[in-house]
Amino acid sequence: EVQLAESGGGLVQPGRSLRLSCTISGFTFGDYAMTWVRQAPGKGLEWVSFIRSKAYGGTTEYAASVKGRFTISGDDSKTIAYLQMNSLKTEDTAMYYCGAALTTPGGVFDIWGQGTMVTVSS
Amino acid sequence: DIVMTQSPDSQAVSLGERATINCKSSQSVLYSSNNKNYLAWYQQKPGQPPKLLIYWASTRESGVPDRFSGSGSGTDFTLTISSLQAEDVAVYYCQQYYGIPFTFGPGTKVDIK
C-alpha cells in the first residue's frame, strides 16, 4: 500500500533549525515528484517546496518565503523525503504535509501524509 | 506569481442540491502546446490532509464520485457538486500547476443548509 507519514515536527525557537521527515511506503523516492505544503492554523494551503522525479532531473523548487532557508531532499535508502528548515521564523508555524504525484501530472499530488505540526515560538 | 481567487468564501447548500465553486487565475493556465488547463481541485475535511478531486481542470481522480465535476478554461474554472451529500462538507481549494510557484486559492467552505 502506498503511504506517506510525516514526522519531526515540534516546538522550536525562532532562528533554530528543524528537519521534517516523510517516510515513504509502496514506492521509492526519486521515482515520482514530491512536494511539501503547509497550512497555518485556521488558514489555507500554502505550497512550500517541490522536487521533480529522477526522470526529470530531480531538480528542486521553493516558495519565495522559504527559499534559501529550506531544502527538500531524499535519503540514500530512498524511503524518506526530508525538509530541512533553517533560520525558522514565527510565520513558519504550520501543519506541514508531504505529497507525491504517483498517477498524476508532476504538479498535482494524489497521495498525502497526515501532516506534522511545527510551532516556532520563543 | 499566478494569483488564484475563489468565490464564494463559503456557501450553505441543502442536501441533494447543487453546489458551485468558482476559481479564477490572474493569468491563463491553458498551455497552448497541449491544450490542457493546469488546474486542480482538492477537498479538505477538518483535521485531514487535502484530497485530490480533479486535475487538468476536468479529469476526475480515480475513486472520486461522479457528482464532482470540473469545468472551465483559461482563467475561469468551476467545481460543481451536483447533489450535495453530508460527507461533502469540507473546504475546497483550486491549485494551478502551470508555473512555479504552485499556488492555491484561498478556499471555499461548503456546509449543509
CSV table of C-alpha atoms in Angstrom, one decimal:
chain,number,residue,atom,x,y,z
A,1,GLU,CA,0.0,0.0,0.0
A,2,VAL,CA,1.2,3.4,-0.9
A,3,GLN,CA,1.6,5.7,2.2
A,4,LEU,CA,3.3,8.8,3.4
A,5,ALA,CA,4.0,9.5,7.0
A,6,GLU,CA,5.4,12.8,8.3
A,7,SER,CA,7.4,13.2,11.5
A,8,GLY,CA,9.9,15.6,13.1
A,9,GLY,CA,7.6,18.5,13.9
A,10,GLY,CA,7.6,20.2,17.3
A,11,LEU,CA,8.2,23.4,19.2
A,12,VAL,CA,11.3,25.3,18.1
A,13,GLN,CA,12.7,28.7,18.9
A,14,PRO,CA,13.0,31.4,16.2
A,15,GLY,CA,16.3,31.2,14.4
A,16,ARG,CA,16.7,27.5,15.1
A,17,SER,CA,16.6,24.5,12.7
A,18,LEU,CA,14.3,21.5,12.3
A,19,ARG,CA,14.3,18.6,9.9
A,20,LEU,CA,11.0,17.1,8.8
A,21,SER,CA,10.8,13.5,7.5
A,22,CYS,CA,8.3,11.9,5.2
A,23,THR,CA,8.6,8.2,5.3
A,24,ILE,CA,7.6,6.5,2.1
A,25,SER,CA,5.8,3.2,1.7
A,26,GLY,CA,5.0,1.5,-1.6
A,27,PHE,CA,7.3,3.4,-3.9
A,28,THR,CA,10.8,4.8,-4.0
A,29,PHE,CA,11.9,8.3,-3.5
A,30,GLY,CA,13.0,9.7,-6.8
A,31,ASP,CA,10.6,7.7,-8.9
A,32,TYR,CA,7.9,10.4,-8.5
A,33,ALA,CA,7.6,14.1,-7.9
A,34,MET,CA,7.1,15.1,-4.3
A,35,THR,CA,6.1,18.3,-2.5
A,36,TRP,CA,5.8,19.9,0.9
A,37,VAL,CA,2.7,22.0,1.5
A,38,ARG,CA,1.9,23.8,4.8
A,39,GLN,CA,-1.2,25.2,6.5
A,40,ALA,CA,-1.0,27.8,9.3
A,41,PRO,CA,-3.6,27.3,12.0
A,42,GLY,CA,-7.1,28.3,10.6
A,43,LYS,CA,-5.6,29.3,7.2
A,44,GLY,CA,-5.4,27.9,3.7
A,45,LEU,CA,-2.9,25.7,1.9
A,46,GLU,CA,0.5,27.2,1.0
A,47,TRP,CA,2.9,25.4,-1.3
A,48,VAL,CA,6.4,25.3,0.1
A,49,SER,CA,8.7,23.1,-2.0
A,50,PHE,CA,8.8,20.6,-4.8
A,51,ILE,CA,11.3,18.0,-6.2
A,52,ARG,CA,10.9,16.5,-9.6
A,53,SER,CA,11.4,12.8,-10.2
A,54,LYS,CA,14.8,11.4,-11.2
A,55,ALA,CA,13.4,11.1,-14.8
A,56,TYR,CA,13.0,14.9,-14.8
A,57,GLY,CA,16.4,15.6,-13.3
A,58,GLY,CA,15.4,15.6,-9.6
A,59,THR,CA,15.6,19.4,-9.5
A,60,THR,CA,14.0,21.4,-6.7
A,61,GLU,CA,11.8,24.5,-6.4
A,62,TYR,CA,10.9,26.7,-3.4
A,63,ALA,CA,8.4,29.3,-2.5
A,64,ALA,CA,9.9,32.7,-2.2
A,65,SER,CA,9.1,32.8,1.6
A,66,VAL,CA,11.4,29.8,2.3
A,67,LYS,CA,14.0,30.0,-0.5
A,68,GLY,CA,17.5,29.9,1.0
A,69,ARG,CA,16.2,28.6,4.3
A,70,PHE,CA,14.5,25.3,3.4
A,71,THR,CA,15.9,22.3,1.5
A,72,ILE,CA,14.0,19.3,0.1
A,73,SER,CA,15.9,16.1,-0.3
A,74,GLY,CA,15.8,12.4,0.0
A,75,ASP,CA,17.9,9.8,1.8
A,76,ASP,CA,20.1,7.2,0.2
A,77,SER,CA,17.8,4.4,1.1
A,78,LYS,CA,15.2,6.2,-1.0
A,79,THR,CA,12.5,5.6,1.6
A,80,ILE,CA,12.5,9.0,3.2
A,81,ALA,CA,12.0,12.6,1.9
A,82,TYR,CA,13.2,15.4,4.1
A,83,LEU,CA,12.5,19.1,4.5
A,84,GLN,CA,15.4,20.8,6.2
A,85,MET,CA,14.2,24.0,7.7
A,86,ASN,CA,16.8,26.6,8.9
A,87,SER,CA,16.5,30.1,10.3
A,88,LEU,CA,12.9,29.4,11.3
A,89,LYS,CA,10.5,32.3,11.8
A,90,THR,CA,7.3,32.6,13.7
A,91,GLU,CA,5.4,32.7,10.4
A,92,ASP,CA,6.7,29.2,9.6
A,93,THR,CA,4.3,27.9,12.3
A,94,ALA,CA,2.0,25.5,10.4
A,95,MET,CA,1.0,21.9,9.8
A,96,TYR,CA,3.4,20.5,7.2
A,97,TYR,CA,2.1,17.9,4.7
A,98,CYS,CA,4.2,15.9,2.2
A,99,GLY,CA,2.6,14.8,-1.0
A,100,ALA,CA,3.5,12.7,-4.0
A,101,ALA,CA,2.4,12.6,-7.7
A,102,LEU,CA,2.1,8.9,-8.4
A,103,THR,CA,-0.5,8.8,-11.1
A,104,THR,CA,-1.0,12.5,-11.8
A,105,PRO,CA,1.0,15.2,-13.6
A,106,GLY,CA,4.1,16.5,-11.7
A,107,GLY,CA,2.4,19.5,-10.2
A,108,VAL,CA,-0.7,17.6,-8.9
A,109,PHE,CA,-0.4,15.4,-5.8
A,110,ASP,CA,-2.6,12.4,-5.3
A,111,ILE,CA,-1.0,10.9,-2.2
A,112,TRP,CA,-0.7,12.8,1.1
A,113,GLY,CA,0.5,12.2,4.6
A,114,GLN,CA,-1.4,13.2,7.7
A,115,GLY,CA,1.0,16.1,8.5
A,116,THR,CA,3.3,17.1,11.2
A,117,MET,CA,2.9,20.3,13.3
A,118,VAL,CA,5.7,22.8,13.5
A,119,THR,CA,5.4,25.6,16.1
A,120,VAL,CA,8.0,28.4,16.0
A,121,SER,CA,7.9,30.4,19.2
A,122,SER,CA,10.2,31.7,22.0
B,1,ASP,CA,3.3,34.6,-9.5
B,2,ILE,CA,-0.2,33.4,-10.6
B,3,VAL,CA,-2.8,34.5,-8.0
B,4,MET,CA,-5.8,32.3,-7.5
B,5,THR,CA,-9.1,33.7,-6.2
B,6,GLN,CA,-12.2,31.7,-5.3
B,7,SER,CA,-15.8,32.6,-4.8
B,8,PRO,CA,-17.8,32.4,-2.7
B,9,ASP,CA,-15.8,32.3,0.5
B,10,SER,CA,-18.4,29.9,1.9
B,11,GLN,CA,-21.8,28.5,1.0
B,12,ALA,CA,-24.5,26.5,2.6
B,13,VAL,CA,-26.4,24.1,0.4
B,14,SER,CA,-29.3,21.8,1.1
B,15,LEU,CA,-28.7,18.1,0.9
B,16,GLY,CA,-29.3,16.9,-2.6
B,17,GLU,CA,-28.9,20.4,-4.1
B,18,ARG,CA,-26.1,21.7,-6.4
B,19,ALA,CA,-23.0,23.4,-5.1
B,20,THR,CA,-20.9,25.6,-7.4
B,21,ILE,CA,-17.5,27.0,-6.6
B,22,ASN,CA,-15.7,29.4,-8.8
B,23,CYS,CA,-11.9,29.8,-9.3
B,24,LYS,CA,-10.1,32.5,-11.2
B,25,SER,CA,-6.4,32.7,-12.1
B,26,SER,CA,-4.6,36.0,-12.6
B,27,GLN,CA,-3.3,34.7,-15.9
B,28,SER,CA,-4.2,31.9,-18.2
B,29,VAL,CA,-3.2,28.4,-17.1
B,30,LEU,CA,-4.0,26.9,-20.5
B,31,TYR,CA,-0.8,25.6,-22.1
B,32,SER,CA,-1.3,26.1,-25.9
B,33,SER,CA,1.1,23.3,-27.0
B,34,ASN,CA,-1.1,20.5,-25.4
B,35,ASN,CA,-4.4,22.4,-25.0
B,36,LYS,CA,-4.5,21.5,-21.3
B,37,ASN,CA,-5.5,23.6,-18.4
B,38,TYR,CA,-3.1,23.2,-15.5
B,39,LEU,CA,-5.7,23.5,-12.8
B,40,ALA,CA,-6.6,21.0,-10.0
B,41,TRP,CA,-9.2,20.9,-7.2
B,42,TYR,CA,-8.7,19.5,-3.7
B,43,GLN,CA,-11.1,18.8,-0.9
B,44,GLN,CA,-10.0,19.1,2.7
B,45,LYS,CA,-12.0,18.0,5.7
B,46,PRO,CA,-11.2,19.2,9.3
B,47,GLY,CA,-8.1,17.5,10.7
B,48,GLN,CA,-7.3,15.8,7.4
B,49,PRO,CA,-4.8,16.4,4.5
B,50,PRO,CA,-6.1,17.6,1.2
B,51,LYS,CA,-7.6,15.1,-1.1
B,52,LEU,CA,-7.2,15.4,-4.9
B,53,LEU,CA,-10.6,15.5,-6.7
B,54,ILE,CA,-9.8,16.8,-10.2
B,55,TYR,CA,-6.9,17.8,-12.4
B,56,TRP,CA,-6.5,19.1,-16.0
B,57,ALA,CA,-9.5,21.2,-14.9
B,58,SER,CA,-12.0,18.4,-15.6
B,59,THR,CA,-10.3,15.0,-15.2
B,60,ARG,CA,-11.8,13.2,-12.1
B,61,GLU,CA,-9.3,11.4,-9.9
B,62,SER,CA,-9.8,7.7,-9.6
B,63,GLY,CA,-12.4,6.9,-6.9
B,64,VAL,CA,-13.9,10.3,-6.8
B,65,PRO,CA,-17.7,10.2,-7.0
B,66,ASP,CA,-19.1,11.4,-10.3
B,67,ARG,CA,-21.2,14.1,-8.6
B,68,PHE,CA,-18.0,16.1,-8.6
B,69,SER,CA,-17.2,17.7,-11.9
B,70,GLY,CA,-14.8,20.4,-13.1
B,71,SER,CA,-15.1,22.8,-16.0
B,72,GLY,CA,-13.6,26.0,-17.4
B,73,SER,CA,-10.6,27.1,-19.4
B,74,GLY,CA,-8.0,29.8,-19.5
B,75,THR,CA,-8.6,31.8,-16.3
B,76,ASP,CA,-12.1,30.8,-15.2
B,77,PHE,CA,-13.0,27.5,-13.6
B,78,THR,CA,-15.8,25.9,-11.8
B,79,LEU,CA,-16.1,22.9,-9.4
B,80,THR,CA,-19.7,21.6,-9.3
B,81,ILE,CA,-21.1,19.1,-6.8
B,82,SER,CA,-24.3,18.0,-8.5
B,83,SER,CA,-26.1,16.6,-5.5
B,84,LEU,CA,-24.6,17.6,-2.1
B,85,GLN,CA,-24.1,14.8,0.4
B,86,ALA,CA,-23.4,15.1,4.1
B,87,GLU,CA,-19.8,13.8,3.6
B,88,ASP,CA,-19.1,16.6,1.1
B,89,VAL,CA,-18.9,19.2,3.9
B,90,ALA,CA,-15.3,20.5,3.6
B,91,VAL,CA,-13.2,23.3,2.3
B,92,TYR,CA,-12.4,23.2,-1.4
B,93,TYR,CA,-9.2,24.6,-3.0
B,94,CYS,CA,-8.2,25.2,-6.5
B,95,GLN,CA,-4.5,25.0,-7.4
B,96,GLN,CA,-2.6,26.0,-10.5
B,97,TYR,CA,0.4,23.9,-11.6
B,98,TYR,CA,1.1,25.9,-14.8
B,99,GLY,CA,4.0,27.8,-13.2
B,100,ILE,CA,6.3,27.9,-10.2
B,101,PRO,CA,5.4,28.8,-7.6
B,102,PHE,CA,2.4,26.5,-7.5
B,103,THR,CA,-0.4,28.5,-5.9
B,104,PHE,CA,-3.7,27.6,-4.2
B,105,GLY,CA,-6.9,29.6,-4.0
B,106,PRO,CA,-8.0,30.8,-0.5
B,107,GLY,CA,-10.6,28.0,-0.3
B,108,THR,CA,-14.4,27.8,-0.3
B,109,LYS,CA,-16.1,26.3,2.7
B,110,VAL,CA,-19.2,24.2,1.9
B,111,ASP,CA,-21.8,23.5,4.6
B,112,ILE,CA,-25.2,21.9,4.8
B,113,LYS,CA,-28.1,24.4,4.9
